[in-house]
Coordinates of C-alpha atoms in Angstrom, one line a residue:
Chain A
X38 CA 215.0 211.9 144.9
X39 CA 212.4 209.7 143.7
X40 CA 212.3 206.0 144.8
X41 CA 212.7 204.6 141.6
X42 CA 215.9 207.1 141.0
X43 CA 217.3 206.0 144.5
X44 CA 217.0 202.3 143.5
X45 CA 218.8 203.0 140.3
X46 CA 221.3 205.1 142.0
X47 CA 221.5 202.2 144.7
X48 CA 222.5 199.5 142.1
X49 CA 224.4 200.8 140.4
X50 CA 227.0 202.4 143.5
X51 CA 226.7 198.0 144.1
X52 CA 228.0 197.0 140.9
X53 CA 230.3 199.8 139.7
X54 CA 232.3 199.3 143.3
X55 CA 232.1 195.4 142.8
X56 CA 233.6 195.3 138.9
X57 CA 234.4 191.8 139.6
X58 CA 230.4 190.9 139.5
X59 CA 229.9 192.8 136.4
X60 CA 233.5 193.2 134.0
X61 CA 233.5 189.5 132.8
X62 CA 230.1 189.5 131.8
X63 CA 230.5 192.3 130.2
X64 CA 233.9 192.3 128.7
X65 CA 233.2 188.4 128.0
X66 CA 231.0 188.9 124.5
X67 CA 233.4 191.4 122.5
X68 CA 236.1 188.9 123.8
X69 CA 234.6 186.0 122.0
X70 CA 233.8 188.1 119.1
X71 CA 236.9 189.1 119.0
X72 CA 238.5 185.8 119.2
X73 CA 236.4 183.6 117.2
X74 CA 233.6 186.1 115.3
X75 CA 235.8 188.4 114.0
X76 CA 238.4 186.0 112.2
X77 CA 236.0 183.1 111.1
X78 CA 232.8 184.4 109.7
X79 CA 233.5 185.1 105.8
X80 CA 233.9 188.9 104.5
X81 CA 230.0 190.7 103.8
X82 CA 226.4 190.2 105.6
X83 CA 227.8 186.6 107.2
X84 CA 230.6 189.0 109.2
X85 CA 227.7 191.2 110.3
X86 CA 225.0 188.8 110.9
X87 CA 228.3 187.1 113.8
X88 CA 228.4 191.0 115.1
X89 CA 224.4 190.5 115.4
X90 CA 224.7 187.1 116.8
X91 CA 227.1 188.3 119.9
X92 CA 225.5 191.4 120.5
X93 CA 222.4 188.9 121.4
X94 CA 224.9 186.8 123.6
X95 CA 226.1 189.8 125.2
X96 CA 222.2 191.0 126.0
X97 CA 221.4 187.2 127.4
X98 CA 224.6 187.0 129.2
X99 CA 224.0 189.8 131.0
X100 CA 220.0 188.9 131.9
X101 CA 221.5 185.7 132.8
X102 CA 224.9 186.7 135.2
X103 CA 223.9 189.9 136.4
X104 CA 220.1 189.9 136.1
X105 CA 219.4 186.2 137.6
X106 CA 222.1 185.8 139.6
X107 CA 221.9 188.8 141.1
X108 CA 217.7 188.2 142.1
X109 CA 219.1 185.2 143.4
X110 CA 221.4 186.2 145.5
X111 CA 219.1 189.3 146.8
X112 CA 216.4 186.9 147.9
X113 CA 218.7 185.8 150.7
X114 CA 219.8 189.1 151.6
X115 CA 218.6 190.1 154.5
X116 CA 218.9 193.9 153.3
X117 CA 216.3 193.0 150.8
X118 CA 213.9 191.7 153.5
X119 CA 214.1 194.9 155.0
X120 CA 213.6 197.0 151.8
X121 CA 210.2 195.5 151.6
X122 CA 209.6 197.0 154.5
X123 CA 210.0 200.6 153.0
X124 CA 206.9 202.2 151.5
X125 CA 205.7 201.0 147.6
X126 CA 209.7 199.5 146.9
X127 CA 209.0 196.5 145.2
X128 CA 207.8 198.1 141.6
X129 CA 210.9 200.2 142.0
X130 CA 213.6 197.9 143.0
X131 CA 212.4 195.5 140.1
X132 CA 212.1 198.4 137.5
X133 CA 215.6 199.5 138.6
X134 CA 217.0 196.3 138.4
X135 CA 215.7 195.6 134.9
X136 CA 216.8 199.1 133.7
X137 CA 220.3 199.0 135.1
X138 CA 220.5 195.1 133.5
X139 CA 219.6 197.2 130.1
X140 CA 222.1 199.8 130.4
X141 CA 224.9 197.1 131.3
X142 CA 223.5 195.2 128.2
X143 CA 224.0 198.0 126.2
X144 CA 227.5 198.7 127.0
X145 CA 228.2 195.1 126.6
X146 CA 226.4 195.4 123.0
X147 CA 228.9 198.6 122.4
X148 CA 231.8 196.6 123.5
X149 CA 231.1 194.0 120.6
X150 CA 230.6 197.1 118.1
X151 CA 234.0 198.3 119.0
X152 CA 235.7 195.3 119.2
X153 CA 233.7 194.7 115.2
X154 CA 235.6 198.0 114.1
X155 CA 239.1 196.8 115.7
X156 CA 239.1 193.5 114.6
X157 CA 235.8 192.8 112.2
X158 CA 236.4 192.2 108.4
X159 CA 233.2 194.0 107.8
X160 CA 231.7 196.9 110.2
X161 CA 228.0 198.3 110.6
X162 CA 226.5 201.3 109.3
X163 CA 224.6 203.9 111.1
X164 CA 221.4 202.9 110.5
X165 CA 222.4 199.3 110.8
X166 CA 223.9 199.8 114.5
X167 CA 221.1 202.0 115.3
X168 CA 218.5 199.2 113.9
X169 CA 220.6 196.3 116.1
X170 CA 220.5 198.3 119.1
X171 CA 216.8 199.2 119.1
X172 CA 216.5 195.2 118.2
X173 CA 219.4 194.5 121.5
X174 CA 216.8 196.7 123.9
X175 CA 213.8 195.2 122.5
X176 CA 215.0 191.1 122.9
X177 CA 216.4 192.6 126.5
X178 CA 212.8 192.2 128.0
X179 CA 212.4 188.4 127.5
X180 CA 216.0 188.1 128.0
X181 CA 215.6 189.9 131.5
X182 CA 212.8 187.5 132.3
X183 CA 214.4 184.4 131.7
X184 CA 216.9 185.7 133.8
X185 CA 214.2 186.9 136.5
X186 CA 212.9 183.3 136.5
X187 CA 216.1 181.8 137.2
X188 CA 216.8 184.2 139.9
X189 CA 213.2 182.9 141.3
X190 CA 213.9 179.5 140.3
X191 CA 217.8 179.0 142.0
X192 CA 219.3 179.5 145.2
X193 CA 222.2 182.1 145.3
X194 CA 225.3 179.4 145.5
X195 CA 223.1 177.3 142.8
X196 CA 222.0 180.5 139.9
X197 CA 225.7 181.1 138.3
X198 CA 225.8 177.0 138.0
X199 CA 222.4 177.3 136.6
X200 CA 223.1 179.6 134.5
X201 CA 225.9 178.2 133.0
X202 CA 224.2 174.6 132.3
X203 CA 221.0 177.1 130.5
X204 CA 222.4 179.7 128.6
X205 CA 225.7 178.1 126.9
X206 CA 223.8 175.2 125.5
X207 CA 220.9 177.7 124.5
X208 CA 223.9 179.9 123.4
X209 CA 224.8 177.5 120.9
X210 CA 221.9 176.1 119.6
X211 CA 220.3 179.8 118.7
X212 CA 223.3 180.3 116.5
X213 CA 224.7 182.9 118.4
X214 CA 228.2 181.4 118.5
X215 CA 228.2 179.2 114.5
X216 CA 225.5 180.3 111.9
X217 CA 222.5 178.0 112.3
X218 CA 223.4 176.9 108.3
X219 CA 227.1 175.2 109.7
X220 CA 224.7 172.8 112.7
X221 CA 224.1 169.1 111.8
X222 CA 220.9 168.8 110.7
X223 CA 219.0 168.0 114.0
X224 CA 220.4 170.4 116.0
X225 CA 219.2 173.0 112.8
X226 CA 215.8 171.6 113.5
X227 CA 216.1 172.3 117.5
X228 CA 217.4 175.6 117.3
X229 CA 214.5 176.7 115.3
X230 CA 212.6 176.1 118.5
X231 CA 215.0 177.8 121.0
X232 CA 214.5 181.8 122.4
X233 CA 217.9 182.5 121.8
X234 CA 217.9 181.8 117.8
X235 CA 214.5 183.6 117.7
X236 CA 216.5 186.7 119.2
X237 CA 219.1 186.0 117.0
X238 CA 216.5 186.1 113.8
X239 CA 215.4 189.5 114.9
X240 CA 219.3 190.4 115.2
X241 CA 219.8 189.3 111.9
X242 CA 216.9 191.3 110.2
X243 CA 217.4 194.3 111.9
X244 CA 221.2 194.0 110.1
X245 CA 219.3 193.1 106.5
X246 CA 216.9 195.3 106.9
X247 CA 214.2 193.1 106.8
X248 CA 210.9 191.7 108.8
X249 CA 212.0 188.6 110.3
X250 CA 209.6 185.6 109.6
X251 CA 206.5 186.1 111.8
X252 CA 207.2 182.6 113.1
X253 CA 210.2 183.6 115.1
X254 CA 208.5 186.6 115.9
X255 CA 205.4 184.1 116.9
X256 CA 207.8 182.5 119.3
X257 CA 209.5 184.8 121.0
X258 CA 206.4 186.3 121.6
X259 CA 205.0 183.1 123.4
X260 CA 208.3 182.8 125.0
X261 CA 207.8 186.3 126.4
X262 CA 204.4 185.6 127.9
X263 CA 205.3 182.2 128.8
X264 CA 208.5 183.6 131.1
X265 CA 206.0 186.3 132.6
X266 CA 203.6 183.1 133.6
X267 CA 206.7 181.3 135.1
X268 CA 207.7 184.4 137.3
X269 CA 204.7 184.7 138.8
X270 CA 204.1 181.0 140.0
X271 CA 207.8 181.4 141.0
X272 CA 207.3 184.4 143.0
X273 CA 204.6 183.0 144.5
X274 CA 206.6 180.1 145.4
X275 CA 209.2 182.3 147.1
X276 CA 207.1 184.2 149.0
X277 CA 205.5 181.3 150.5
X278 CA 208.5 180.2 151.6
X279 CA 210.5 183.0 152.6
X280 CA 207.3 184.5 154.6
X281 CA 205.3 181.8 155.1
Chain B
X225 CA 194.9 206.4 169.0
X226 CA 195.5 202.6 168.2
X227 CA 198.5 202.5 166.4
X228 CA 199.0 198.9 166.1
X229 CA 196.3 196.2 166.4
X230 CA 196.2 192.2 166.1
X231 CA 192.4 191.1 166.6
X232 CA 192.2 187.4 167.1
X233 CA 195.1 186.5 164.8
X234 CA 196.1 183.3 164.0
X235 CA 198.9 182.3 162.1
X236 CA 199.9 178.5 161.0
X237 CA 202.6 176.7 159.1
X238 CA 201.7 173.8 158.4
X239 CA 200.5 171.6 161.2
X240 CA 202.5 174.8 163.5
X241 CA 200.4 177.3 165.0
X242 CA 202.8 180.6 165.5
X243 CA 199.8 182.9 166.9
X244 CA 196.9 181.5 168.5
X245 CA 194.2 184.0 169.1
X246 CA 196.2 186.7 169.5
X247 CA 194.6 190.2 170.5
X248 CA 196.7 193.4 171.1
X249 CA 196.5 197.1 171.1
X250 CA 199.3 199.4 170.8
X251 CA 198.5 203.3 171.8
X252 CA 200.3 206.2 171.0
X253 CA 202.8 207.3 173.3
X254 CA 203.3 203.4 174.4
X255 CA 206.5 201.5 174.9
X256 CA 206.0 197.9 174.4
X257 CA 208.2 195.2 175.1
X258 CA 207.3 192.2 173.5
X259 CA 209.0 189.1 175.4
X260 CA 208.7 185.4 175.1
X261 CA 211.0 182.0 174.4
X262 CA 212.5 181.3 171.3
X263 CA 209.8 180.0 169.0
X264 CA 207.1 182.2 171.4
X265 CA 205.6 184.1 168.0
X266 CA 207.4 187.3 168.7
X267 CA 209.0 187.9 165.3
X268 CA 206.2 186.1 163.3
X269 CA 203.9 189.0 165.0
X270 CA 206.4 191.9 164.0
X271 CA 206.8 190.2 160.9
X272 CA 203.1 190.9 160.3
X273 CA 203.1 194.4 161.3
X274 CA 205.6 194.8 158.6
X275 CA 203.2 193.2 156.1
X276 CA 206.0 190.7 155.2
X277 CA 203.2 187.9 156.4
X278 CA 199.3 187.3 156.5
X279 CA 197.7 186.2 159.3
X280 CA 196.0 182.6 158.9
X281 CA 193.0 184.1 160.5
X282 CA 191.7 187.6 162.0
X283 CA 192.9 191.0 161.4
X284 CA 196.6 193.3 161.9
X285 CA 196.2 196.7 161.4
X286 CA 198.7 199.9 161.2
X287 CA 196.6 203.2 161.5
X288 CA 193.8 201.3 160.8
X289 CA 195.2 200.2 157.5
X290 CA 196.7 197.0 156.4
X291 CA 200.4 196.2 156.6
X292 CA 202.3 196.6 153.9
X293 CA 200.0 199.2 152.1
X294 CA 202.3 201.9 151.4
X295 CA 200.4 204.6 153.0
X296 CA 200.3 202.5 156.3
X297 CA 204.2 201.8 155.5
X298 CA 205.0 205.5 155.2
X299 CA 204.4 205.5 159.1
X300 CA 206.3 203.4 160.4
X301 CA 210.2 202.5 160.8
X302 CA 211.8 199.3 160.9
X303 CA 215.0 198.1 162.0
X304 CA 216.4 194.7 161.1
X305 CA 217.7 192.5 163.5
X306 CA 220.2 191.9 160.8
X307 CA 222.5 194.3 159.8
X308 CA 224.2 193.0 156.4
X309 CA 223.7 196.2 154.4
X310 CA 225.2 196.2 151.2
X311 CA 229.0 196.5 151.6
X312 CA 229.9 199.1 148.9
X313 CA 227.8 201.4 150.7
X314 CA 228.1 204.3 153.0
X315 CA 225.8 205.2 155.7
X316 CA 224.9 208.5 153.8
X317 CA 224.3 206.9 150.9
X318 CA 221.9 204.2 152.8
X319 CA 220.0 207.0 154.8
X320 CA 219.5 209.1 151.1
X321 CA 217.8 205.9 149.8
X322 CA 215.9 205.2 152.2
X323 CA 214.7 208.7 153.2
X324 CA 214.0 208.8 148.6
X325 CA 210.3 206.5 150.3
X326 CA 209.1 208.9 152.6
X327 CA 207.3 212.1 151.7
X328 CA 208.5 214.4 155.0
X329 CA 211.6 212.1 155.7
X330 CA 214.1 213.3 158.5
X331 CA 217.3 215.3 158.1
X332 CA 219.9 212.9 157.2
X333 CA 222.7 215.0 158.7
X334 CA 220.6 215.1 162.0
X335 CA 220.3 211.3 161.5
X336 CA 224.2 210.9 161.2
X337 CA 224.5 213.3 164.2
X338 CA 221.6 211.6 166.4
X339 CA 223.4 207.9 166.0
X340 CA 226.8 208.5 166.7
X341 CA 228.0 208.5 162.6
X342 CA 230.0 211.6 162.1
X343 CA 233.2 210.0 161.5
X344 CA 231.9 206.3 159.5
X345 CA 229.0 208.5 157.1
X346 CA 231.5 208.3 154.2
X347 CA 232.9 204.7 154.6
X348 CA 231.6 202.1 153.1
X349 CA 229.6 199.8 155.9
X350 CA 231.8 196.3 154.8
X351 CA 234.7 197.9 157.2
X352 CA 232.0 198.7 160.5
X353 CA 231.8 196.3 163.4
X354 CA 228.6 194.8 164.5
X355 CA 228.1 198.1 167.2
X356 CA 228.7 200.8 164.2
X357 CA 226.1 198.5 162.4
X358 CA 223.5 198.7 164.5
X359 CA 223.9 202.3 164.8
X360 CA 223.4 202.4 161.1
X361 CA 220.3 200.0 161.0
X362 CA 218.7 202.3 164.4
X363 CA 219.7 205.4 162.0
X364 CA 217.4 204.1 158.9
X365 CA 214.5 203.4 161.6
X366 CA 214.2 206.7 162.1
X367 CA 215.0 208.2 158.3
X368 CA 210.8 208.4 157.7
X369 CA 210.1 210.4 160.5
X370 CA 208.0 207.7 161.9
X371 CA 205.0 207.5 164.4
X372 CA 205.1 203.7 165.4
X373 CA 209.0 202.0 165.3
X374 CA 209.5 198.6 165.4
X375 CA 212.6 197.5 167.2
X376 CA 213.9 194.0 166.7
X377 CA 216.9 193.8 169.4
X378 CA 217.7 197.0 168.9
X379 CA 220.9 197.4 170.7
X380 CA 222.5 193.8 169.9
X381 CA 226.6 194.7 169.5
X382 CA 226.5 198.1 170.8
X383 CA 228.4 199.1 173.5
X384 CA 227.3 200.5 176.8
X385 CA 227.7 204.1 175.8
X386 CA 225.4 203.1 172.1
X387 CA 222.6 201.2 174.9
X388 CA 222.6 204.3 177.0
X389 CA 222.4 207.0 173.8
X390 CA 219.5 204.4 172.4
X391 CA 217.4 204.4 175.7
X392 CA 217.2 208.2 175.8
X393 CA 216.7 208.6 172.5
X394 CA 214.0 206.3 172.0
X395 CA 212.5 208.0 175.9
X396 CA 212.5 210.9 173.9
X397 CA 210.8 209.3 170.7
X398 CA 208.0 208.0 172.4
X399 CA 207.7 211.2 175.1
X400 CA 206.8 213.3 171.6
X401 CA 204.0 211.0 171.1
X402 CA 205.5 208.2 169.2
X403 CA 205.0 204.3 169.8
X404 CA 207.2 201.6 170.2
X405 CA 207.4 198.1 169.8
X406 CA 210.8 196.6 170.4
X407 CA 212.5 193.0 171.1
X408 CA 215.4 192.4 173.2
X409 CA 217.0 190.3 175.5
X410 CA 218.6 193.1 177.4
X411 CA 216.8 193.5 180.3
X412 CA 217.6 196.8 181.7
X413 CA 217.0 198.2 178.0
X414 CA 213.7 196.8 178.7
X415 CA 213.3 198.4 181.8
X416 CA 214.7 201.5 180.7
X417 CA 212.6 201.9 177.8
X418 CA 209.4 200.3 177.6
X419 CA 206.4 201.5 179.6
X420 CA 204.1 198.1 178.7
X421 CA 205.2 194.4 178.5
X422 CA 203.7 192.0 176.8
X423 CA 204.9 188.3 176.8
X424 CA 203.8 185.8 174.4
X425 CA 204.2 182.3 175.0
X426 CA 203.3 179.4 172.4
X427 CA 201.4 182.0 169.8
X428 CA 199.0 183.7 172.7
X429 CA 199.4 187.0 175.2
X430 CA 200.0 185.1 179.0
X431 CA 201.4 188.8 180.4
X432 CA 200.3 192.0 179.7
X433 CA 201.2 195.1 182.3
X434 CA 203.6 197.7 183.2
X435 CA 207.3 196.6 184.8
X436 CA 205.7 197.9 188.4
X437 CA 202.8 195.7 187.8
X438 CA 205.0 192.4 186.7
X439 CA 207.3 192.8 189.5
X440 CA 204.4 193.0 191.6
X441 CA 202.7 190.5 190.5
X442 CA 205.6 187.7 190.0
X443 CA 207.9 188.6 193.1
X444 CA 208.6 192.4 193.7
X445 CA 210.3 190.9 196.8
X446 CA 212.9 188.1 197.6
X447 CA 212.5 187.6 202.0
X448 CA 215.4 185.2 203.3
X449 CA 216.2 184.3 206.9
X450 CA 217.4 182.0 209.0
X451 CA 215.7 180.2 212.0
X452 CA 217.1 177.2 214.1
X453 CA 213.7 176.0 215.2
X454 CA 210.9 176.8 212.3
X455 CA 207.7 176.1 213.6
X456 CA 204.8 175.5 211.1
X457 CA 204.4 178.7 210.1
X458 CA 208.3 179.2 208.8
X459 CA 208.0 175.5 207.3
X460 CA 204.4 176.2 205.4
X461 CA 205.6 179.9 203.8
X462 CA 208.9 179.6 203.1
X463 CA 211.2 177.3 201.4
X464 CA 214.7 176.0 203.3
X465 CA 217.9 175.6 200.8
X466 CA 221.4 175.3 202.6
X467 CA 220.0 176.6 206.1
X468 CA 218.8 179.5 204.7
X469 CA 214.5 179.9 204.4
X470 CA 213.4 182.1 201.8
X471 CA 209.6 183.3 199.8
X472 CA 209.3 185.6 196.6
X473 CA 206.3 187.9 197.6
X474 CA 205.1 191.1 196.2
X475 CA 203.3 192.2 199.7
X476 CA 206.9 191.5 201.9
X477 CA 205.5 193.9 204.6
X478 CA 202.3 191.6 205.6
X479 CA 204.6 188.7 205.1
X480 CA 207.1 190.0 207.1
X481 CA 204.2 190.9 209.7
X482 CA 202.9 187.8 209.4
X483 CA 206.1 185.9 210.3
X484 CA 206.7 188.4 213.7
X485 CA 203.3 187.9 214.7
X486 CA 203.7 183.8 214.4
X487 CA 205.6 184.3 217.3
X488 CA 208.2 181.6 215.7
X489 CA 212.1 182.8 216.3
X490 CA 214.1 183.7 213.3
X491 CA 217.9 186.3 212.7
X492 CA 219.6 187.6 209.1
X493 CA 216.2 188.9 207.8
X494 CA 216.9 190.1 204.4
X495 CA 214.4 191.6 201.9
X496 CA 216.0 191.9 197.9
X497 CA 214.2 193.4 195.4
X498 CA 213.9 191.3 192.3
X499 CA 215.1 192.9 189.0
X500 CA 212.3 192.1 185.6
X501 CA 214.8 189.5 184.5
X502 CA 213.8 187.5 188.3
X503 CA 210.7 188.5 188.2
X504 CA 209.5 186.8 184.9
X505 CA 212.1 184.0 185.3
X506 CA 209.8 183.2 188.3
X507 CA 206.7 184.1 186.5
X508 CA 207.9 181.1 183.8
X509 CA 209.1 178.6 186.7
X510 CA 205.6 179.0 188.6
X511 CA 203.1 179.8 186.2
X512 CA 200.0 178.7 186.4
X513 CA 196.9 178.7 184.1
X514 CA 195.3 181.3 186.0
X515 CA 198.2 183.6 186.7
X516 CA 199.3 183.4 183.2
X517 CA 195.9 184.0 181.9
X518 CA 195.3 187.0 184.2
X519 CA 196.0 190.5 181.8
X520 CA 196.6 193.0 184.5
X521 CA 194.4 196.0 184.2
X522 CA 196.7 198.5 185.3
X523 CA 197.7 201.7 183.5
X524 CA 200.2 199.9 181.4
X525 CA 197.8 197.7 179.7
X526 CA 194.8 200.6 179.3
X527 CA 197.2 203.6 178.5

């Protein structure tokens, strides 16, 4: 067994015998779509472009809930202290952990797409699921590092609170719960600046089959790098402090 | 072979200096016990042989490599002082991760059968008491195969049976050439596995030797009598508490010759023989800058 597979293995035995930690973040997006998406976006693209915009909230949610929370809470684990003592674990562990947070973010994604064909007026093609999952995988890495850097950023009691006051307001202003076109004109003007509506504009192309504007794609590549810059002073921060 | 080394290592947080000048060598095939207060720099040190912190100044070495490289970390095992292991998981399924890090890693069925874990390897660990955990956490120690453990109390929670089973085990360990560096506040675990003890007190070595050579050196022997006229020999040797005069002395045959030969009358002769637990409780009570400063040169320290 190679490390990485017994880090992978190790995570998820954690979170598939501890459903509580993992089921409402996962079950949580098709819920909503279900409840809200599916009934009040009008018939055509609009209804797709709402199963686009909670497949996004179900990959966020996830990097936020599972992803951050989880870093969090690990950094006061003794257990992971001791991990670091086990030869080259650390590129492991965090590969593990950002591939498991994909895989749950995927089934959350699939989730939405089956709530879409149960209670969606309009459902996706082939190639349009196949183009919105590529687009879910791809948004997943920022995604995962915001979460990373709230995991760095928050204590383990403090991360869900955290995460709650980041990601439902940044929810909301990326569109990802009411088209950006139904927001007062200011917020309109401050979503364009949020990561979460830039996912949501690759979301949306990938359903129209079309190259989203190179601004969006601009920012979220900006955002990326900008997350990566935060993990490492935070890192650095923690280490310090947790060994001095 | 070094195994282990600090070479003038320093280590500071803040305006606090953990290690101050700190030098030590650990061989192969050496026990070492390393004592000292609360606050002394033990676990700062181990935490540097782990790699898990950098000295402020100097040099820690593993094999001659740095801590924390993964070819230095391959050789060694570690056991946490705390056990809170993930609680969804079973022994077997702790020992097969942690055995997935080492290239020639031990049998994990010998590892369950070694520590006592026949009948808990398929339960998950959140049910275990603190004994059943430390047999786990003594279990992954040993899942690399290592050449150079590192033992932070060890045998905390186990019972008497787990102590015993741990002292022969780890007899055996370091008997088949492997090193040993272990903290604990049990002192006939101490005694009945390390072969070198080294106590650090505010960041720096003050005692360095074998258990013979401490007990020697602190008080191998407690003398007591009692004498209904001391004369001035009695009154400048010994000290008087409830009737009874008494001396700590590690040469109790020329003190006892010595008091005969002053001619001065005394009954109830008793000679004790301290325990290590007496002997460095002494040690701390009387020490002095050039009895804590002396490193014994006995085959403990040179092994």
């Amino acid at each position: 067994m190679t490390a990485l597979f017994a880090h992978i293995t190790i995570q998820l035995r954690r979170l598939l015998r501890d459903p509580g930690f993992w089921a409402p973040t996962i079950l949580f997006p098709a819920m909503f779509y279900s409840f809200f998406g599916a009934s009040m976006s009008p018939d055509g693209l609009y209804s797709q472009f709402s199963i686009a915009s909670f497949s996004v909230y179900a990959v966020v949610g996830i990097a936020f809930y599972q992803f951050g929370a989880g870093i969090a809470q690990d950094r006061e684990d003794p257990f992971d202290a001791w991990m670091r003592t086990l030869p080259a674990s650390t590129l492991p562990n965090a590969l593990a952990q950002m591939l498991v947070a994909m895989l749950f973010a995927l089934i959350a994604v699939m989730l939405v797409l089956v709530a879409s064909h149960l209670f969606g007026k309009t459902q996706l093609d082939t190639e349009q699921t196949w183009r919105l999952l590529g687009v879910c995988m791809l948004i997943a890495i920022p995604a995962s590092l915001l979460g990373i850097a709230l995991g760095y950023a928050a204590s383990a009691k403090a991360a869900s609170a955290l995460a709650n006051l980041i990601f439902l307001p940044l929810a909301f202003l990326g569109g990802l719960w009411i088209p950006p076109i139904a927001m007062p004109d200011i917020i309109k003007e401050i979503s364009l600046w949020t990561p979460t509506r830039q996912m949501a504009e690759m979301a949306w192309a990938g359903i129209a089959n079309t190259m989203p504007d190179t601004n969006f794609m601009l920012g979220l590549a900006a955002y990326t790098i900008g997350f990566g810059i935060l993990i490492l002073l935070l890192i650095k921060r923690d280490r310090q402090k947790r060994f001095g | 072979m070094i195994v282990a080394s600090f070479s003038n290592v320093s280590k500071h947080f803040g305006k606090v200096v953990a290690l101050k000048n700190l030098n030590l060598k650990v061989k192969k095939g050496q026990a070492l016990a390393l004592l000292g207060p609360n606050g002394a720099g033990k676990t700062t040190a181990l935490s540097m042989l782990q790699g898990l912190r950098q000295p402020t100044s100097g040099q820690v070495e593993i094999f001659g490599q740095t801590p924390g490289t993964p070819s230095a970390m391959r050789r060694i095992g570690v056991t946490p002082q705390a056990t809170d292991f993930p609680p969804q998981l079973t022994p077997r399924e702790l020992l097969q991760f942690t055995t997935a890090h080492f290239p020639v890693p031990a049998s994990i069925d010998r590892l369950i059968t070694m520590f006592g874990l026949e009948k808990l390897a398929a339960r998950p660990v959140k049910d275990f008491s603190g004994g059943e955990r430390r047999r786990v956490a003594l279990a992954l120690c040993f899942a690399g195969n290592p050449e150079l453990v590192i033992l932070d109390e060890p045998t905390t929670g186990l019972d008497a049976q787990g102590q015993k089973d741990f002292s022969q085990m780890a007899n055996r360990f370091v008997a088949d050439g492997g090193a040993l560096i272990l903290t604990s506040h049990y002192w006939l675990e101490i005694e009945n596995v390390a072969n070198r003890i080294v106590m650090i007190d505010n960041g720096k070595t003050v005692m360095d030797g074998t258990i013979a050579d401490i007990k020697s050196t602190f008080g191998l022997n407690h003398i007591s009598f009692t004498s209904p006229d001391p004369g001035p020999h009695i009154r400048n040797n010994f000290t008087q508490e409830n009737g009874i005069w008494s001396a700590n002395s590690s040469q109790s045959d020329d003190t006892v010759r010595a008091l005969v030969k002053s001619g001065e009358t005394f009954s109830d002769l008793k000679i004790t023989p301290r325990n290590l637990e007496e002997s460095i409780a002494i040690y701390r009570q009387n020490q002095t800058p050039d009895i804590a400063q002396k490193e014994i040169s006995s085959s403990g320290a040179t092994q």
